[in-house]
Coordinates of C-alpha atoms in Angstrom, one line a residue:
M8 CA 144.5 187.9 -19.5
S9 CA 144.0 184.9 -17.4
E10 CA 142.0 181.5 -18.6
K11 CA 138.9 180.6 -17.2
K12 CA 138.9 177.6 -15.1
P13 CA 136.1 175.0 -16.0
N14 CA 132.9 174.8 -13.7
K15 CA 133.4 171.5 -12.2
T16 CA 130.1 171.7 -10.6
K17 CA 128.0 172.6 -13.6
F18 CA 129.7 169.9 -15.4
I19 CA 129.2 167.2 -13.0
K20 CA 125.1 168.3 -12.6
N21 CA 124.8 168.1 -16.9
S22 CA 126.4 164.9 -16.5
K23 CA 123.9 163.6 -14.1
E24 CA 121.2 165.4 -16.0
A25 CA 122.4 163.9 -19.4
F26 CA 123.1 160.1 -17.8
D27 CA 119.1 160.4 -16.1
K28 CA 118.2 161.4 -19.4
V29 CA 120.1 158.3 -20.9
R30 CA 118.8 156.0 -18.0
H31 CA 115.3 157.2 -18.6
R32 CA 115.4 156.6 -22.3
S33 CA 116.8 153.1 -21.8
I34 CA 114.3 152.5 -19.4
E35 CA 111.7 153.4 -22.0
L36 CA 113.5 151.8 -24.8
F37 CA 113.1 148.6 -22.5
S38 CA 109.7 148.9 -21.7
E39 CA 108.7 149.7 -25.4
N40 CA 110.9 146.5 -26.3
M41 CA 108.8 144.5 -23.3
E42 CA 105.6 145.5 -25.1
I43 CA 106.9 144.7 -28.6
K44 CA 107.7 141.2 -27.2
K45 CA 104.0 140.8 -25.7
A46 CA 102.7 142.3 -29.5
Y47 CA 104.7 139.8 -31.1
K48 CA 103.6 136.9 -28.9
K49 CA 100.1 137.7 -29.0
I50 CA 100.8 138.1 -32.7
S51 CA 102.4 134.5 -33.2
A52 CA 99.5 133.4 -31.2
Q53 CA 96.8 134.9 -33.3
K54 CA 98.8 133.7 -36.2
K55 CA 98.4 130.2 -35.0
E56 CA 95.3 130.0 -34.2
I57 CA 94.4 131.8 -37.6
E58 CA 96.3 128.7 -38.8
K59 CA 94.1 126.4 -37.1
Q60 CA 90.9 127.8 -38.0
R61 CA 92.4 127.9 -41.4
D62 CA 92.9 124.0 -41.3
R63 CA 89.5 123.3 -39.5
I64 CA 87.9 125.6 -42.6
E65 CA 89.7 123.2 -45.0
L66 CA 88.7 119.9 -43.4
N67 CA 85.0 121.2 -43.1
N68 CA 85.3 122.1 -46.6
E69 CA 86.2 118.5 -47.5
K70 CA 83.6 117.2 -45.3
L71 CA 81.1 119.4 -46.9
K72 CA 82.2 118.4 -50.3
Y73 CA 82.0 114.7 -49.1
T74 CA 78.7 115.8 -47.6
V75 CA 77.5 117.6 -51.2
K76 CA 78.5 114.7 -53.1
K77 CA 76.6 112.1 -50.9
A78 CA 73.7 114.1 -50.9
K79 CA 74.2 114.3 -54.7
K80 CA 74.0 110.8 -54.8
R81 CA 71.6 109.9 -52.0
T82 CA 69.2 112.6 -54.1
I83 CA 69.9 110.6 -57.5
D84 CA 68.9 107.3 -55.1
L85 CA 65.6 108.6 -54.1
F86 CA 64.6 110.0 -57.2
G87 CA 65.1 106.5 -58.9
K88 CA 63.5 104.9 -55.9
H89 CA 60.9 107.6 -56.0
I90 CA 60.1 106.3 -59.8
D91 CA 60.3 102.7 -58.4
L92 CA 57.6 103.6 -56.2
K93 CA 55.3 105.1 -58.8
K94 CA 55.8 102.2 -60.7
A95 CA 55.0 100.0 -57.5
K96 CA 51.9 102.1 -57.0
K97 CA 51.0 101.8 -59.9
Q98 CA 51.3 98.0 -60.1
I99 CA 49.7 97.5 -56.6
E100 CA 46.8 99.6 -57.8
Y101 CA 46.5 97.3 -60.7
Q102 CA 46.5 94.1 -58.2
K103 CA 43.9 95.6 -55.8
T104 CA 41.6 96.4 -59.1
E105 CA 42.2 93.1 -60.0
I106 CA 41.7 91.5 -56.6
E107 CA 38.5 93.3 -56.1
I108 CA 37.4 91.7 -59.3
I109 CA 38.4 88.3 -58.4
N110 CA 36.7 88.7 -55.0
E111 CA 33.6 90.2 -56.2
Q112 CA 33.5 86.9 -58.8
I113 CA 34.1 85.1 -55.8
G114 CA 31.4 86.5 -53.4
D115 CA 29.2 85.8 -56.2
S116 CA 29.9 82.5 -56.8
I117 CA 29.5 82.0 -53.0
S118 CA 26.6 83.6 -52.9
Y119 CA 25.2 81.4 -56.1
A120 CA 26.5 78.3 -54.2
Q121 CA 24.4 79.5 -51.1
L122 CA 21.2 79.4 -53.0
I123 CA 22.3 75.9 -54.5
Q124 CA 22.9 74.7 -50.9
Q125 CA 19.5 76.1 -49.8
A126 CA 17.7 74.6 -52.6
M127 CA 19.5 71.6 -51.4
L128 CA 18.1 71.1 -48.1
P129 CA 14.4 70.3 -47.1
S130 CA 12.0 73.4 -47.5
E131 CA 10.2 74.3 -44.5
K132 CA 6.8 73.6 -46.0
L133 CA 8.1 70.0 -46.4
I134 CA 9.1 69.6 -42.6
K135 CA 6.2 71.2 -41.4
S136 CA 3.7 68.9 -43.6
K137 CA 5.3 65.9 -41.6
F138 CA 6.5 67.6 -38.3
P139 CA 3.8 70.5 -37.6
E140 CA 5.8 71.0 -34.2
S141 CA 9.5 71.5 -35.2
F142 CA 12.2 73.8 -35.3
I143 CA 15.5 73.8 -37.3
F144 CA 18.3 76.2 -36.0
F145 CA 20.3 76.7 -38.7
K146 CA 23.8 79.1 -38.3
P147 CA 26.4 78.7 -40.9
R148 CA 29.6 80.1 -39.9
D149 CA 30.1 81.5 -43.5
V150 CA 28.0 82.0 -46.5
V151 CA 28.0 78.3 -46.9
S152 CA 27.8 75.6 -44.4
G153 CA 29.5 72.4 -43.5
D154 CA 26.6 71.3 -41.6
F155 CA 23.0 69.9 -43.0
Y156 CA 19.9 68.5 -42.7
W157 CA 18.3 65.8 -44.9
F158 CA 14.8 64.6 -44.8
S159 CA 12.5 61.7 -46.9
E160 CA 9.6 59.7 -46.9
Q161 CA 9.7 56.4 -47.9
D162 CA 7.5 53.2 -47.1
N163 CA 5.8 54.6 -44.1
K164 CA 9.0 55.9 -42.8
L165 CA 10.3 59.3 -42.0
F166 CA 14.0 59.9 -42.2
F167 CA 15.8 62.9 -40.8
V168 CA 19.6 63.3 -40.7
T169 CA 21.5 65.7 -39.1
V170 CA 25.5 65.8 -40.8
D171 CA 28.3 67.7 -39.8
C172 CA 31.1 67.5 -42.7
T173 CA 34.8 68.1 -42.3
G174 CA 35.4 72.0 -42.2
H175 CA 33.2 74.7 -42.9
G176 CA 32.6 77.4 -45.5
V177 CA 33.3 76.0 -49.4
P178 CA 35.4 72.9 -48.2
G179 CA 32.4 71.8 -45.8
A180 CA 30.0 72.8 -48.7
F181 CA 31.5 70.5 -51.1
M182 CA 31.3 67.8 -48.7
S183 CA 28.0 68.5 -48.0
M184 CA 26.8 68.0 -51.4
I185 CA 28.6 64.6 -51.7
G186 CA 26.5 63.6 -48.6
N187 CA 23.0 64.6 -49.8
S188 CA 23.9 63.0 -53.1
L189 CA 24.7 59.6 -51.3
L190 CA 21.9 59.8 -48.8
N191 CA 19.4 60.1 -51.9
M192 CA 20.8 57.2 -53.6
I193 CA 21.6 54.9 -50.3
I194 CA 17.7 55.7 -49.3
N195 CA 15.8 56.8 -51.9
D196 CA 17.3 55.0 -54.9
N197 CA 18.6 51.8 -53.1
K198 CA 15.6 51.5 -50.3
I199 CA 18.2 50.7 -47.4
Y200 CA 16.1 51.9 -44.3
V201 CA 18.2 50.6 -40.8
P202 CA 20.0 53.5 -40.0
S203 CA 23.4 51.2 -38.5
R204 CA 23.3 50.0 -42.6
I205 CA 22.9 53.4 -44.2
L206 CA 25.8 54.5 -41.9
K207 CA 27.9 51.7 -42.9
R208 CA 27.3 52.3 -47.0
L209 CA 27.5 55.7 -46.3
N210 CA 31.3 55.1 -45.2
K211 CA 31.7 52.8 -48.0
E212 CA 30.6 55.4 -50.7
V213 CA 32.6 58.4 -49.6
V214 CA 35.7 56.1 -49.0
Y215 CA 34.8 55.5 -53.1
A216 CA 34.3 59.1 -53.7
L217 CA 37.2 60.7 -52.2
N218 CA 39.8 57.8 -53.0
Q219 CA 40.4 57.1 -49.1
D220 CA 41.5 53.3 -50.1
E221 CA 43.8 53.9 -52.8
N222 CA 46.9 55.2 -50.2
P223 CA 45.8 53.8 -46.4
D224 CA 49.0 55.8 -45.4
S225 CA 47.6 59.1 -46.6
L226 CA 44.0 59.2 -46.1
T227 CA 42.6 62.7 -46.0
Q228 CA 40.7 63.7 -43.0
D229 CA 37.6 64.8 -45.1
G230 CA 34.3 63.2 -43.9
M231 CA 31.2 63.2 -41.8
D232 CA 29.6 62.8 -38.1
I233 CA 25.8 62.4 -39.0
T234 CA 22.8 61.0 -37.3
I235 CA 19.9 58.8 -39.0
C236 CA 16.9 59.3 -37.0
V237 CA 14.3 57.0 -38.8
I238 CA 10.4 57.3 -37.5
D239 CA 8.6 53.8 -38.3
K240 CA 5.1 55.3 -38.3
V241 CA 4.0 51.3 -38.1
R242 CA 6.0 50.0 -36.0
K243 CA 5.2 53.1 -33.5
E244 CA 9.2 53.3 -32.9
I245 CA 12.1 55.7 -33.2
I246 CA 15.8 53.9 -34.5
I247 CA 18.5 56.0 -34.4
S248 CA 22.2 55.5 -35.3
S249 CA 24.8 58.1 -34.9
A250 CA 28.4 58.4 -36.1
S251 CA 30.4 60.7 -33.8
Q252 CA 27.4 62.5 -33.0
S253 CA 25.0 62.6 -29.7
C254 CA 21.4 63.3 -29.6
F255 CA 18.8 63.5 -27.2
V256 CA 14.9 61.9 -27.0
I257 CA 12.5 62.7 -24.3
V258 CA 9.5 60.4 -24.0
D259 CA 6.7 61.2 -21.6
K260 CA 9.1 63.2 -19.4
Q261 CA 11.8 60.4 -20.0
V262 CA 15.0 61.5 -21.3
Y263 CA 17.1 59.1 -23.4
S264 CA 20.8 60.3 -23.8
I265 CA 21.9 58.7 -27.0
K266 CA 26.0 58.8 -27.5
G267 CA 26.6 57.7 -30.9
D268 CA 29.4 55.2 -32.1
I269 CA 32.9 56.7 -32.0
F270 CA 33.7 56.3 -35.7
S271 CA 33.1 58.9 -37.8
I272 CA 32.0 58.6 -41.9
G273 CA 35.6 58.2 -43.9
G274 CA 38.5 59.5 -42.8
M275 CA 41.3 58.2 -41.2
F276 CA 39.2 55.2 -39.7
A277 CA 37.0 55.0 -42.5
N278 CA 39.1 51.0 -43.2
H279 CA 38.9 50.0 -39.5
P280 CA 38.5 46.4 -39.4
L281 CA 36.1 47.2 -36.3
L282 CA 33.9 49.6 -37.7
N283 CA 30.4 49.5 -37.1
F284 CA 27.4 51.3 -35.9
K285 CA 24.5 50.5 -33.7
D286 CA 20.7 50.8 -33.9
H287 CA 18.8 52.5 -30.8
K288 CA 15.1 51.6 -30.7
I289 CA 12.8 53.9 -28.4
K290 CA 9.3 53.3 -28.6
I291 CA 7.2 56.6 -29.7
G292 CA 4.9 57.9 -26.5
K293 CA 2.2 60.4 -26.6
N294 CA 4.7 63.5 -26.1
T295 CA 7.8 62.4 -27.8
I296 CA 10.1 65.3 -28.6
V297 CA 13.7 64.4 -30.6
Y298 CA 16.7 66.7 -30.7
L299 CA 19.3 66.2 -33.2
F300 CA 22.6 68.5 -33.2
S301 CA 26.0 69.1 -34.7
D302 CA 28.9 69.9 -32.3
G303 CA 29.1 73.9 -33.3
Y304 CA 26.5 74.6 -30.7
Q305 CA 28.5 73.2 -27.5
D306 CA 31.9 73.6 -29.1
Q307 CA 31.1 77.6 -29.3
F308 CA 33.3 79.3 -27.1
G309 CA 32.3 82.7 -25.0
G310 CA 30.6 82.9 -21.7
P311 CA 32.4 84.7 -18.7
E312 CA 35.4 82.8 -18.7
N313 CA 35.8 82.3 -22.8
T314 CA 35.0 78.2 -22.5
K315 CA 33.2 75.8 -24.3
F316 CA 29.3 75.7 -24.0
M317 CA 29.5 71.6 -23.5
S318 CA 26.8 69.3 -24.5
A319 CA 25.6 69.5 -20.8
Q320 CA 24.7 72.9 -20.8
L321 CA 22.6 71.9 -24.0
K322 CA 21.2 69.4 -22.6
K323 CA 20.0 71.4 -19.5
I324 CA 18.7 74.1 -21.9
L325 CA 16.6 71.6 -24.2
L326 CA 15.2 69.8 -21.0
K327 CA 14.4 73.2 -19.2
N328 CA 12.4 74.2 -22.2
H329 CA 11.1 71.0 -23.8
N330 CA 7.3 71.9 -23.1
L331 CA 6.9 75.5 -24.6
P332 CA 5.8 75.5 -28.1
M333 CA 8.5 74.9 -30.7
D334 CA 8.4 78.6 -31.9
M335 CA 9.4 79.5 -28.6
Q336 CA 12.4 76.8 -27.7
V337 CA 14.0 78.0 -30.8
K338 CA 13.6 81.4 -29.7
E339 CA 15.5 80.4 -26.2
I340 CA 18.1 78.2 -27.9
D341 CA 18.8 81.2 -30.3
K342 CA 19.0 83.8 -27.6
E343 CA 21.0 81.3 -25.3
F344 CA 23.9 80.9 -28.1
R345 CA 23.8 84.9 -28.5
N346 CA 24.3 85.7 -24.9
W347 CA 26.7 82.9 -24.8
K348 CA 28.8 83.8 -27.7
G349 CA 28.6 87.7 -27.0
N350 CA 31.4 89.6 -29.4
K351 CA 33.4 86.6 -30.0
K352 CA 33.5 85.0 -33.3
Q353 CA 31.3 81.9 -34.1
I354 CA 33.8 79.2 -34.5
D355 CA 31.8 76.3 -36.2
D356 CA 28.4 75.4 -38.1
V357 CA 25.5 75.5 -35.8
L358 CA 22.5 73.2 -36.4
V359 CA 19.8 72.0 -33.6
V360 CA 16.7 70.2 -34.5
G361 CA 13.9 69.4 -32.7
L362 CA 11.3 67.2 -33.8
K363 CA 7.7 66.4 -32.0
I364 CA 6.9 63.5 -32.8
T365 CA 2.8 62.1 -32.2
S366 CA 1.6 58.5 -31.9

């Protein structure tokens, strides 16, 4: 029996199939290996990202812990401040109550001082009995005033005085009390009737009362501007002397503008070696009007350009209305002042006096 020879063709075919299988498997394994590498890289990247996120979370946790700690401290501080604020609020409320009480007491005191000052002024009845045709336009800036007017009748002479003390309000009112008392002493008690002599004596008494001669290098500015008008019924004349004020006199349509001397009463020039005052004498005519005033009216700011009223404009108003009855004149003076001032603040005490004198 003879042996069968191997089938070469079949062997080659089987070998090729086996090779193809191996080759195909190798390709599959290579592809799988590539996928595994990609997956590994992706996992590695995700791992790194997770580590970064963890680091960020840990950092945020630390920041959060610090913030919480700071917030706790801030809360404690705010609580402490809240307690302090409550205490401060109570203290403020207590002080407010105290201030209200003090203000009420001060207000009551000033109101009472106003009554005293008003009682010090000559009554309207007295003025009208001596000057039936007259007016007094008096507008203190505050409750009490540094401006005041004074009247007396001695030995057939009528004395009318307008005074503007340093300052306004309470300080001015104190000075007005001093001035009023000294005028009573000099004119009524000591019988000094010449206006210039009255002013010199008044200056001396103010210097003494305020100790302004104790230390010339530190003289206070406290003093007064003043006009003294004496109407001599026997001589039929008006005698006027003024310390740092001015006034107008109209006699039968003739206008006299009297400018006072530069020196005030008291203050820094109280002991000046050249201090002196001049007497101005004017005969009383059939129609004589004297206008006396402090500087408050003409110094008031207002008008379209917020400027001072000025004495020239005051003179113009007085001359324009001097033929009107006195009650109409004062209404015009009041109206002009209010129109000029408008909604501006009144800066000083205001005093304007009109006296019609018959021969």
